[in-house]
Short mmCIF file of C-alpha atoms in Angstrom, two decimals:
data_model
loop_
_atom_site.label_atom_id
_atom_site.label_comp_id
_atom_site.label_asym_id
_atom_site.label_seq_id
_atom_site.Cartn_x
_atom_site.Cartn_y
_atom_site.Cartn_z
CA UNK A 1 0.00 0.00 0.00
CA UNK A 2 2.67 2.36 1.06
CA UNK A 3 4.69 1.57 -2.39
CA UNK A 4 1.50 2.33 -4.46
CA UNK A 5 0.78 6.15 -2.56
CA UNK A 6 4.21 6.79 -3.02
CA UNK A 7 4.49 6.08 -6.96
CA UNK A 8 1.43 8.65 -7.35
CA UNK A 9 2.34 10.80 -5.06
CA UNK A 10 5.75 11.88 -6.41
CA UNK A 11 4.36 10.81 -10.10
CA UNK A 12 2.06 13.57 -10.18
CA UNK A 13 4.21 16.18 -9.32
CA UNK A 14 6.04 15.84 -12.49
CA UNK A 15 2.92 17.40 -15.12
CA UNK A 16 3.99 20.55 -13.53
CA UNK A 17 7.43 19.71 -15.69
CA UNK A 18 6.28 18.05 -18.81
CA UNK A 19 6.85 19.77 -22.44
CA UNK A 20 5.05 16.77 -24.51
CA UNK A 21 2.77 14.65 -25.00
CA UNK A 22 5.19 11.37 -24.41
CA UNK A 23 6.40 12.76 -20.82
CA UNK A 24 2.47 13.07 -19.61
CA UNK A 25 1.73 9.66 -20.62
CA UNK A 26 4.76 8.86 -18.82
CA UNK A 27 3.09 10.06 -15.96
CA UNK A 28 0.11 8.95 -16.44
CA UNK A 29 1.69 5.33 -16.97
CA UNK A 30 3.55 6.07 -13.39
CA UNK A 31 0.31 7.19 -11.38
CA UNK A 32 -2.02 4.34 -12.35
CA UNK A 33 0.65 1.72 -11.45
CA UNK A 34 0.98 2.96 -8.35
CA UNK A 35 -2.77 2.60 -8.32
CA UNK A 36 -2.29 -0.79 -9.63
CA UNK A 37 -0.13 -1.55 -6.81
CA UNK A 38 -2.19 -0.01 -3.98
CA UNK A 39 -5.49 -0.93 -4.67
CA UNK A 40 -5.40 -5.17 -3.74
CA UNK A 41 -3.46 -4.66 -0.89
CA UNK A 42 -5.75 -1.86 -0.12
CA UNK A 43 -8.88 -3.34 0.27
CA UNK A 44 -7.04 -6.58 1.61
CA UNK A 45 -6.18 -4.07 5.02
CA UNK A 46 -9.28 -2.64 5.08
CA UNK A 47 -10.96 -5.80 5.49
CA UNK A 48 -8.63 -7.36 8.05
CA UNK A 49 -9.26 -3.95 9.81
CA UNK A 50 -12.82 -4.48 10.97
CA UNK A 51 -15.30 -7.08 11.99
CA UNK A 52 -16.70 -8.79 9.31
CA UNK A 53 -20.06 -8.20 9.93
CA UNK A 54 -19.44 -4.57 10.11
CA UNK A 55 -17.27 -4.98 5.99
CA UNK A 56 -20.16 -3.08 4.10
CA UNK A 57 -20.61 -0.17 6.05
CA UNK A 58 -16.63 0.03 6.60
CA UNK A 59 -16.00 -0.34 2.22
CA UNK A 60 -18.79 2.30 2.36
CA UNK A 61 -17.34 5.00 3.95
CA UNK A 62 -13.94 4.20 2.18
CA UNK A 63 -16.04 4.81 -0.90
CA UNK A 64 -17.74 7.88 0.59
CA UNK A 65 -14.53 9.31 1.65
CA UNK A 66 -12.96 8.71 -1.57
CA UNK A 67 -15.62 10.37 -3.58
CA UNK A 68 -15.34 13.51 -1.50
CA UNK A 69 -11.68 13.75 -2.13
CA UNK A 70 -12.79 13.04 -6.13
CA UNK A 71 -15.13 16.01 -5.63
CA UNK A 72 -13.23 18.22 -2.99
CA UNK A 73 -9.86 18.35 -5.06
CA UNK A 74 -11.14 19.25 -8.39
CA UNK A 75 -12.94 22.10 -6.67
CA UNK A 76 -9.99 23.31 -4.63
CA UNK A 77 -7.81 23.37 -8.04
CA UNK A 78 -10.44 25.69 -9.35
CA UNK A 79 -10.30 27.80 -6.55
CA UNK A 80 -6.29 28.08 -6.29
CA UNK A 81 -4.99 28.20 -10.02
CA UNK A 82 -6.07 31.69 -10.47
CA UNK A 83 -3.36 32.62 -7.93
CA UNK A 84 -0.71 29.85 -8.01
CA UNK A 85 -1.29 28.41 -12.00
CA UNK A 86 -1.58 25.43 -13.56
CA UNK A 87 1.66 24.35 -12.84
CA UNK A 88 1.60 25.74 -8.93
CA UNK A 89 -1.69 23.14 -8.91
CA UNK A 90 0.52 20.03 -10.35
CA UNK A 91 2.85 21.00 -7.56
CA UNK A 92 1.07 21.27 -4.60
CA UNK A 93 -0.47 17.92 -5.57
CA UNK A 94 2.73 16.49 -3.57
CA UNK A 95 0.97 18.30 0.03
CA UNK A 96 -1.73 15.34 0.73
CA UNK A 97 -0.30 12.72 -1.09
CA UNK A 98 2.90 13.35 1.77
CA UNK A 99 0.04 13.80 4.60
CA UNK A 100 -1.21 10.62 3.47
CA UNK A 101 2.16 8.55 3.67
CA UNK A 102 3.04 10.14 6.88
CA UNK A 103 -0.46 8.77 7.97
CA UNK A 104 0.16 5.36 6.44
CA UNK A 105 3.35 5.01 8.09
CA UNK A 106 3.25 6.15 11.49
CA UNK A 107 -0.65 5.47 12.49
CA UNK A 108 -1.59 2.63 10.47
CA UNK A 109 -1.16 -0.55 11.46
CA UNK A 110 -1.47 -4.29 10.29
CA UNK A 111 -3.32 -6.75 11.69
CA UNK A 112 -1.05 -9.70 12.60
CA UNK A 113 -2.13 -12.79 10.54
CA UNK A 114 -1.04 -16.31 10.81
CA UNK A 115 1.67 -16.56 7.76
CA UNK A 116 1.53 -19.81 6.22
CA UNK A 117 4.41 -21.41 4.25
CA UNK A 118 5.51 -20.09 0.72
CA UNK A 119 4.30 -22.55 -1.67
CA UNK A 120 3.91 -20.22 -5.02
CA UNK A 121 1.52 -17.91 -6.25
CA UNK A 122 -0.54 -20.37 -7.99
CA UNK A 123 -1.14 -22.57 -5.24
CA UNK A 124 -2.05 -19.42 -3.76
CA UNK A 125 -4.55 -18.78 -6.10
CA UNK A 126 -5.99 -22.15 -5.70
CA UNK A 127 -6.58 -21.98 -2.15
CA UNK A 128 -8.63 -18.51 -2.91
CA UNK A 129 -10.40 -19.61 -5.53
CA UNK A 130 -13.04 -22.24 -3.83
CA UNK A 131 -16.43 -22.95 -6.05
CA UNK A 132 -17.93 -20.24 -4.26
CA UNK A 133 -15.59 -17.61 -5.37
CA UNK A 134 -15.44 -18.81 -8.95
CA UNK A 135 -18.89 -18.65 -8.91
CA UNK A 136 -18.97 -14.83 -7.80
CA UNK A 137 -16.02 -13.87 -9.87
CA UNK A 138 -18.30 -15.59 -12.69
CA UNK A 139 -21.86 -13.63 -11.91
CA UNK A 140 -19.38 -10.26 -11.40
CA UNK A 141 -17.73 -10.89 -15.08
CA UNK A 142 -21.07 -11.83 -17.15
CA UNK A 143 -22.58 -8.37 -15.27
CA UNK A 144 -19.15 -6.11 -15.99
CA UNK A 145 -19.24 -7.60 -19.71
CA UNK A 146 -21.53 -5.02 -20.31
CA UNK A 147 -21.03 -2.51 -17.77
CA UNK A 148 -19.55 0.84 -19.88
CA UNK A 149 -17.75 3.96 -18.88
CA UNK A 150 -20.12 6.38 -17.18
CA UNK A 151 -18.58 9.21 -19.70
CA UNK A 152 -20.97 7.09 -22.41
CA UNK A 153 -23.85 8.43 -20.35
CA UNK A 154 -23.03 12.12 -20.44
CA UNK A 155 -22.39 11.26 -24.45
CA UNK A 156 -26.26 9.89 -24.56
CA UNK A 157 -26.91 13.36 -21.90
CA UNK A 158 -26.01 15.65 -24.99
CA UNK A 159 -27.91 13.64 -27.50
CA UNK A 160 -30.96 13.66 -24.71
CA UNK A 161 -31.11 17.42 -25.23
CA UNK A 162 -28.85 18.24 -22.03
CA UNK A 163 -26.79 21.32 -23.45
CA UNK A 164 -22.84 21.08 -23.40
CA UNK A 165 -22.22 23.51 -20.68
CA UNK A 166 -24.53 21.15 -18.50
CA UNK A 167 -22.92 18.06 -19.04
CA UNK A 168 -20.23 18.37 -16.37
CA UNK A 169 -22.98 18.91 -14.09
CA UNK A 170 -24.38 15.42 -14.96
CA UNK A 171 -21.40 13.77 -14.39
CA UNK A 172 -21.42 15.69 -10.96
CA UNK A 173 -24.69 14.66 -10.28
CA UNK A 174 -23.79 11.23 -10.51
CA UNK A 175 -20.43 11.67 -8.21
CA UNK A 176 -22.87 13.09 -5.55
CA UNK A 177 -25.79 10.57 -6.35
CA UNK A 178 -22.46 7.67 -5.74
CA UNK A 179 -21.36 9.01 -2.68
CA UNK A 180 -24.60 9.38 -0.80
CA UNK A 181 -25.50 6.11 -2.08
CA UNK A 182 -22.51 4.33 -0.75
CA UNK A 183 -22.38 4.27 3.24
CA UNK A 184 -26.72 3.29 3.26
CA UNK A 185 -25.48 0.04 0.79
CA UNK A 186 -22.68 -1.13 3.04
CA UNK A 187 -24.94 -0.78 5.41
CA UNK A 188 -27.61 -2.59 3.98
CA UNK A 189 -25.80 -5.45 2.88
CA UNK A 190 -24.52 -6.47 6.45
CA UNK A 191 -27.97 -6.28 7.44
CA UNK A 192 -29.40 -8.73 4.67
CA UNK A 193 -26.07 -10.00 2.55
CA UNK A 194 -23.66 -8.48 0.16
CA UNK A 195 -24.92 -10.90 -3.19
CA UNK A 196 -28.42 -9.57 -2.66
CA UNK A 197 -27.56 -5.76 -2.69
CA UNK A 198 -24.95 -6.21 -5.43
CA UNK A 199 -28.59 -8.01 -7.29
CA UNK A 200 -30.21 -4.76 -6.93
CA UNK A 201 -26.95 -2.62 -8.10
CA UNK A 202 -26.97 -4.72 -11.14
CA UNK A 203 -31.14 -4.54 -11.80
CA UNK A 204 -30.25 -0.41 -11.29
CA UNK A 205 -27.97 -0.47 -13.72
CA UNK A 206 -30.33 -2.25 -16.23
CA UNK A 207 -33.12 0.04 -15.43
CA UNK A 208 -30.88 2.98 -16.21
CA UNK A 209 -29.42 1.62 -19.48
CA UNK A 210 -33.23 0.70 -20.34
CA UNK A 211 -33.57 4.41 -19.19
CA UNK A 212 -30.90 5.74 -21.81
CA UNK A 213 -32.42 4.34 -24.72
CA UNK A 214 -35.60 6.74 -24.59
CA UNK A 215 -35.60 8.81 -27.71
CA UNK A 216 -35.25 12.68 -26.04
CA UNK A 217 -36.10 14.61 -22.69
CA UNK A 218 -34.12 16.53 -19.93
CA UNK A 219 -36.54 13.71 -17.38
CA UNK A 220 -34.72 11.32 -18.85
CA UNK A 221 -31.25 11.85 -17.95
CA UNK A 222 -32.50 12.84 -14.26
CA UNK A 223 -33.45 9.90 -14.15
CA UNK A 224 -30.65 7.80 -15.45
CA UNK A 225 -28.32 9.85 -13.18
CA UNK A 226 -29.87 9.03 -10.39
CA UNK A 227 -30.37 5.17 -11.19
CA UNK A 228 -26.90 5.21 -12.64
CA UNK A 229 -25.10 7.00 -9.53
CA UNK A 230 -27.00 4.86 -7.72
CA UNK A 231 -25.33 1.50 -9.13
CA UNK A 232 -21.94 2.79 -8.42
CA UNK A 233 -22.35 3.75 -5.41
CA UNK A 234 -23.77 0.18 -4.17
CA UNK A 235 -21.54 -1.56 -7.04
CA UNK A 236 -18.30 -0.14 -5.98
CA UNK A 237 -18.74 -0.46 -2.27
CA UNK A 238 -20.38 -4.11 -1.89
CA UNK A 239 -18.93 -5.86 -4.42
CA UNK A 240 -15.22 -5.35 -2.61
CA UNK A 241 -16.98 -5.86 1.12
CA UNK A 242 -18.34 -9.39 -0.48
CA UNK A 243 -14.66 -10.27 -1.54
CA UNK A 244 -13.30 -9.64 1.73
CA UNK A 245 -14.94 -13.29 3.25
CA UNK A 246 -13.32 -15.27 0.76
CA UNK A 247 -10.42 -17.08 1.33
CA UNK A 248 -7.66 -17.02 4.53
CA UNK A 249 -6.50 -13.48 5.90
CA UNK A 250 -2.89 -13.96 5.18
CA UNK A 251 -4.51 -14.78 1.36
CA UNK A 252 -6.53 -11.79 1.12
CA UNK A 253 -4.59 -9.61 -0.87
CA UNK A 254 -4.54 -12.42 -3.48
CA UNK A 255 -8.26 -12.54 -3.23
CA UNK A 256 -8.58 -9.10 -4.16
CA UNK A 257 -6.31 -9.35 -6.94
CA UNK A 258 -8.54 -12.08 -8.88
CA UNK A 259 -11.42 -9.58 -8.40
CA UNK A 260 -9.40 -6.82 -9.76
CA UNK A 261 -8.58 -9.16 -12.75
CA UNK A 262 -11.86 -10.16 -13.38
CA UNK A 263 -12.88 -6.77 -13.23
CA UNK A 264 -10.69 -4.62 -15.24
CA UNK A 265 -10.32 -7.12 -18.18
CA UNK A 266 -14.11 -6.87 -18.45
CA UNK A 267 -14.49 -3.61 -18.12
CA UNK A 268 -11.95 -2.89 -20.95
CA UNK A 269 -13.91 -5.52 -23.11
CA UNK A 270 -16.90 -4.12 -22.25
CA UNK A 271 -16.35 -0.71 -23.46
CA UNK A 272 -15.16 -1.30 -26.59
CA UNK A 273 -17.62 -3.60 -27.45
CA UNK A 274 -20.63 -0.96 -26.51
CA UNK A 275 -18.11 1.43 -28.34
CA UNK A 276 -18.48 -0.56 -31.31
CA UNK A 277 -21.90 -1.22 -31.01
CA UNK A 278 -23.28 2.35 -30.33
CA UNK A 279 -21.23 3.01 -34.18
CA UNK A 280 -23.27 -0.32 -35.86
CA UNK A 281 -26.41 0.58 -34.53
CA UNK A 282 -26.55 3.75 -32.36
CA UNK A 283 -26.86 4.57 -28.86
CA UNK A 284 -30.13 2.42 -28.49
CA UNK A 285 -28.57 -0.55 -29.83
CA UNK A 286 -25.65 -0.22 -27.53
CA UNK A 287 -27.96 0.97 -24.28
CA UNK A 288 -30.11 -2.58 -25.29
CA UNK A 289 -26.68 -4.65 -25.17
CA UNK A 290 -26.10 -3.87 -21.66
CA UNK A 291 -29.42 -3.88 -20.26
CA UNK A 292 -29.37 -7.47 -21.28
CA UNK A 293 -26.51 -8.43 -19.79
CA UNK A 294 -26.68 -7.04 -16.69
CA UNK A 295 -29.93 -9.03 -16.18
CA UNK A 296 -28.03 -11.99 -17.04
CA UNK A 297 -25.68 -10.90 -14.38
CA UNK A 298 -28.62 -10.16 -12.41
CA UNK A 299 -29.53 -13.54 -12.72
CA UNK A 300 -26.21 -15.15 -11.91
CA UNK A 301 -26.06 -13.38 -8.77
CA UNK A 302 -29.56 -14.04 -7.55
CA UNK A 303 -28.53 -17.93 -7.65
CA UNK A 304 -25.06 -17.01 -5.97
CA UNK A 305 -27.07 -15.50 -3.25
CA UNK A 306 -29.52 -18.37 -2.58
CA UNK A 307 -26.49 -20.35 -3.15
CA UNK A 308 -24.43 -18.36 -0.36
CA UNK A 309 -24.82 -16.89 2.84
CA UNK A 310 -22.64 -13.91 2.00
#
C-alpha cells in the first residue's frame, strides 16, 4: 500500500514539468501503477481492519470518503490556479499525497495474521479460488461484460437534449448521487447479505441503461443519473466488502487481486464492445446490449445469493 501512494504521489508532481505529450503519458503510466499496486493490498487491510459483519458499512465510507476527495480536489484546483497556475496546482499535488504517507506510516497498522508457508503464487490462487468464489467472480464478469464507462452516459446526456455547458454537471450529479449512495449500501448489505444488494446494483444499472435508450427529454437523464449514480455507489462499495470473506486473511490480498482481474479485463472488453456497437447501430442498440446483460448478471447473482450466505 505504502509503495502504491508513493508512486502517485511523487508521479504527479512531475505534469507541472512536462513539455510533450510522451512525458504526460509517462506520468500517467507512473500514477495508475501505483494505483495498480495499492489498490489489492488496499482493500485486503481494510478488510482485516474491521469485523466482518461490520465490511459493508466500513467499504462504504472508504467509498464515501474517496468520492469527496474526487469532488473536494477538483474544486480546490479551481479555486487556487487563479493565484498559483496550472503548474503551482501540479505542484502542490505532492501536500496530501505526503500527509497521506506520513499517515500510512506512522498510524496505520497491520493486523497480525497467521503466515503460512511459501508454496507459489498459484497454489495461492488455488486456495482462494473455492467454487464459491469462482462462482462470484463468474456472476461479477457476465454483469461487468456489459457494464460501460459512465462518460458514455453524459455522451447519450447531450444527445438527450442536455446542453454542453450542462454536461459536467451530470457527471457531478452522478459523483454526488455515488457518494450518498454508498455508506446506506454497506450498510444494507450487512444487514441482509452483500450478493443480494450487489442483485439490486446490477437490476439499477439495467433500469438505467433501459432508461438511456428513450428517444429525447431533460426527465430522462434525471433519471438515469440518479439510477446510474446509484449503481456505483452500491456496485463499488459491496462488491469489494463481499470479496473480503473469501479465502484465509494472510490470502486476502490475493483474493482481491482475482477480483481486480476479473474486473478490469471486463471492463476494458466491455467498453469497446458498446463502443463498437453504439457506431453499428446507435446509442439504443448499444444501451439494449447492456441492459441485457446485466440481467443476465442479475440472474447469476440471484442464484449465488440463494447459493451463499454472504
Amino acid at each position: 500500500v505504502l509503495a502504491g501512494y508513493a508512486i502517485s504521489t511523487f508521479a504527479k508532481p512531475g505534469f507541472a514539468f512536462v513539455k510533450s505529450w510522451t512525458q504526460a503519458l509517462a506520468i500517467r503510466i507512473a500514477d495508475r501503477v501505483g494505483k495498480g499496486v495499492r489498490t489489492s493490498a488496499r482493500d485486503a487491510l481494510l478488510a482485516e481492519s474491521v469485523d466482518e459483519k461490520s465490511l459493508g458499512k466500513a467499504f462504504g465510507l472508504h467509498r464515501t470518503l474517496d468520492q469527496m476527495g474526487a469532488i473536494l480536489g477538483p474544486g480546490l484546483a479551481a479555486l487556487l490556479i487563479s493565484f498559483i497556475g496550472t503548474r503551482g496546482i501540479f505542484l502542490s499535488s505532492f501536500i496530501p499525497g505526503l500527509i497521506a504517507l506520513f499517515v500510512l506510516i506512522f498510524f496505520v497498522k497491520e493486523r497480525k495474521v497467521s503466515k503460512r508457508r511459501q508454496e507459489g503464487i498459484m497454489k495461492d490462487v488455488n486456495v482462494v479460488l473455492t467454487p464459491n468464489f469462482t462462482h462470484y467472480l463468474i456472476a461479477v464478469a457476465l454483469f461487468s461484460i456489459g457494464a460501460y464507462s459512465p462518460s458514455f452516459v453524459l455522451v447519450r446526456s447531450k444527445e438527450l437534449g442536455i446542453s454542453y455547458a450542462a454536461i459536467p454537471l451530470v457527471y457531478a450529479a452522478i459523483n454526488v448521487v455515488h457518494t450518498v449512495v454508498a455508506i446506506p449500501a454497506g450498510i444494507l448489505s450487512d444487514k441482509i447479505g452483500g450478493a443480494k444488494t450487489i442483485s439490486m446494483g446490477y437490476l439499477l444499472f439495467s433500469f438505467a441503461s433501459l432508461t438511456l435508450t428513450a428517444m429525447s427529454g431533460v426527465n430522462v437523464v434525471v433519471i438515469a443519473t440518479i439510477l446510474f449514480g446509484s449503481y456505483i455507489g452500491i456496485i463499488e462499495t459491496v462488491q469489494r466488502a463481499v470479496v473480503a470473506r473469501f479465502g484465509p486473511s494472510d490470502l486476502k490480498g490475493t483474493a482481491y487481486g482475482l477480483y481486480y482481474i476479473v474486473v478490469g479485463l471486463c471492463s476494458i472488453a466491455a467498453n469497446i464492445v458498446f463502443g463498437l456497437l453504439w457506431d453499428a447501430f446507435g446509442a439504443k442498440g448499444a444501451f439494449m446490449y447492456s441492459t441485457v446483460t446485466s440481467l443476465i448478471g442479475f440472474v447469476a447473482m440471484v442464484i449465488f445469493a440463494s447459493r451463499s450466505s454472504s
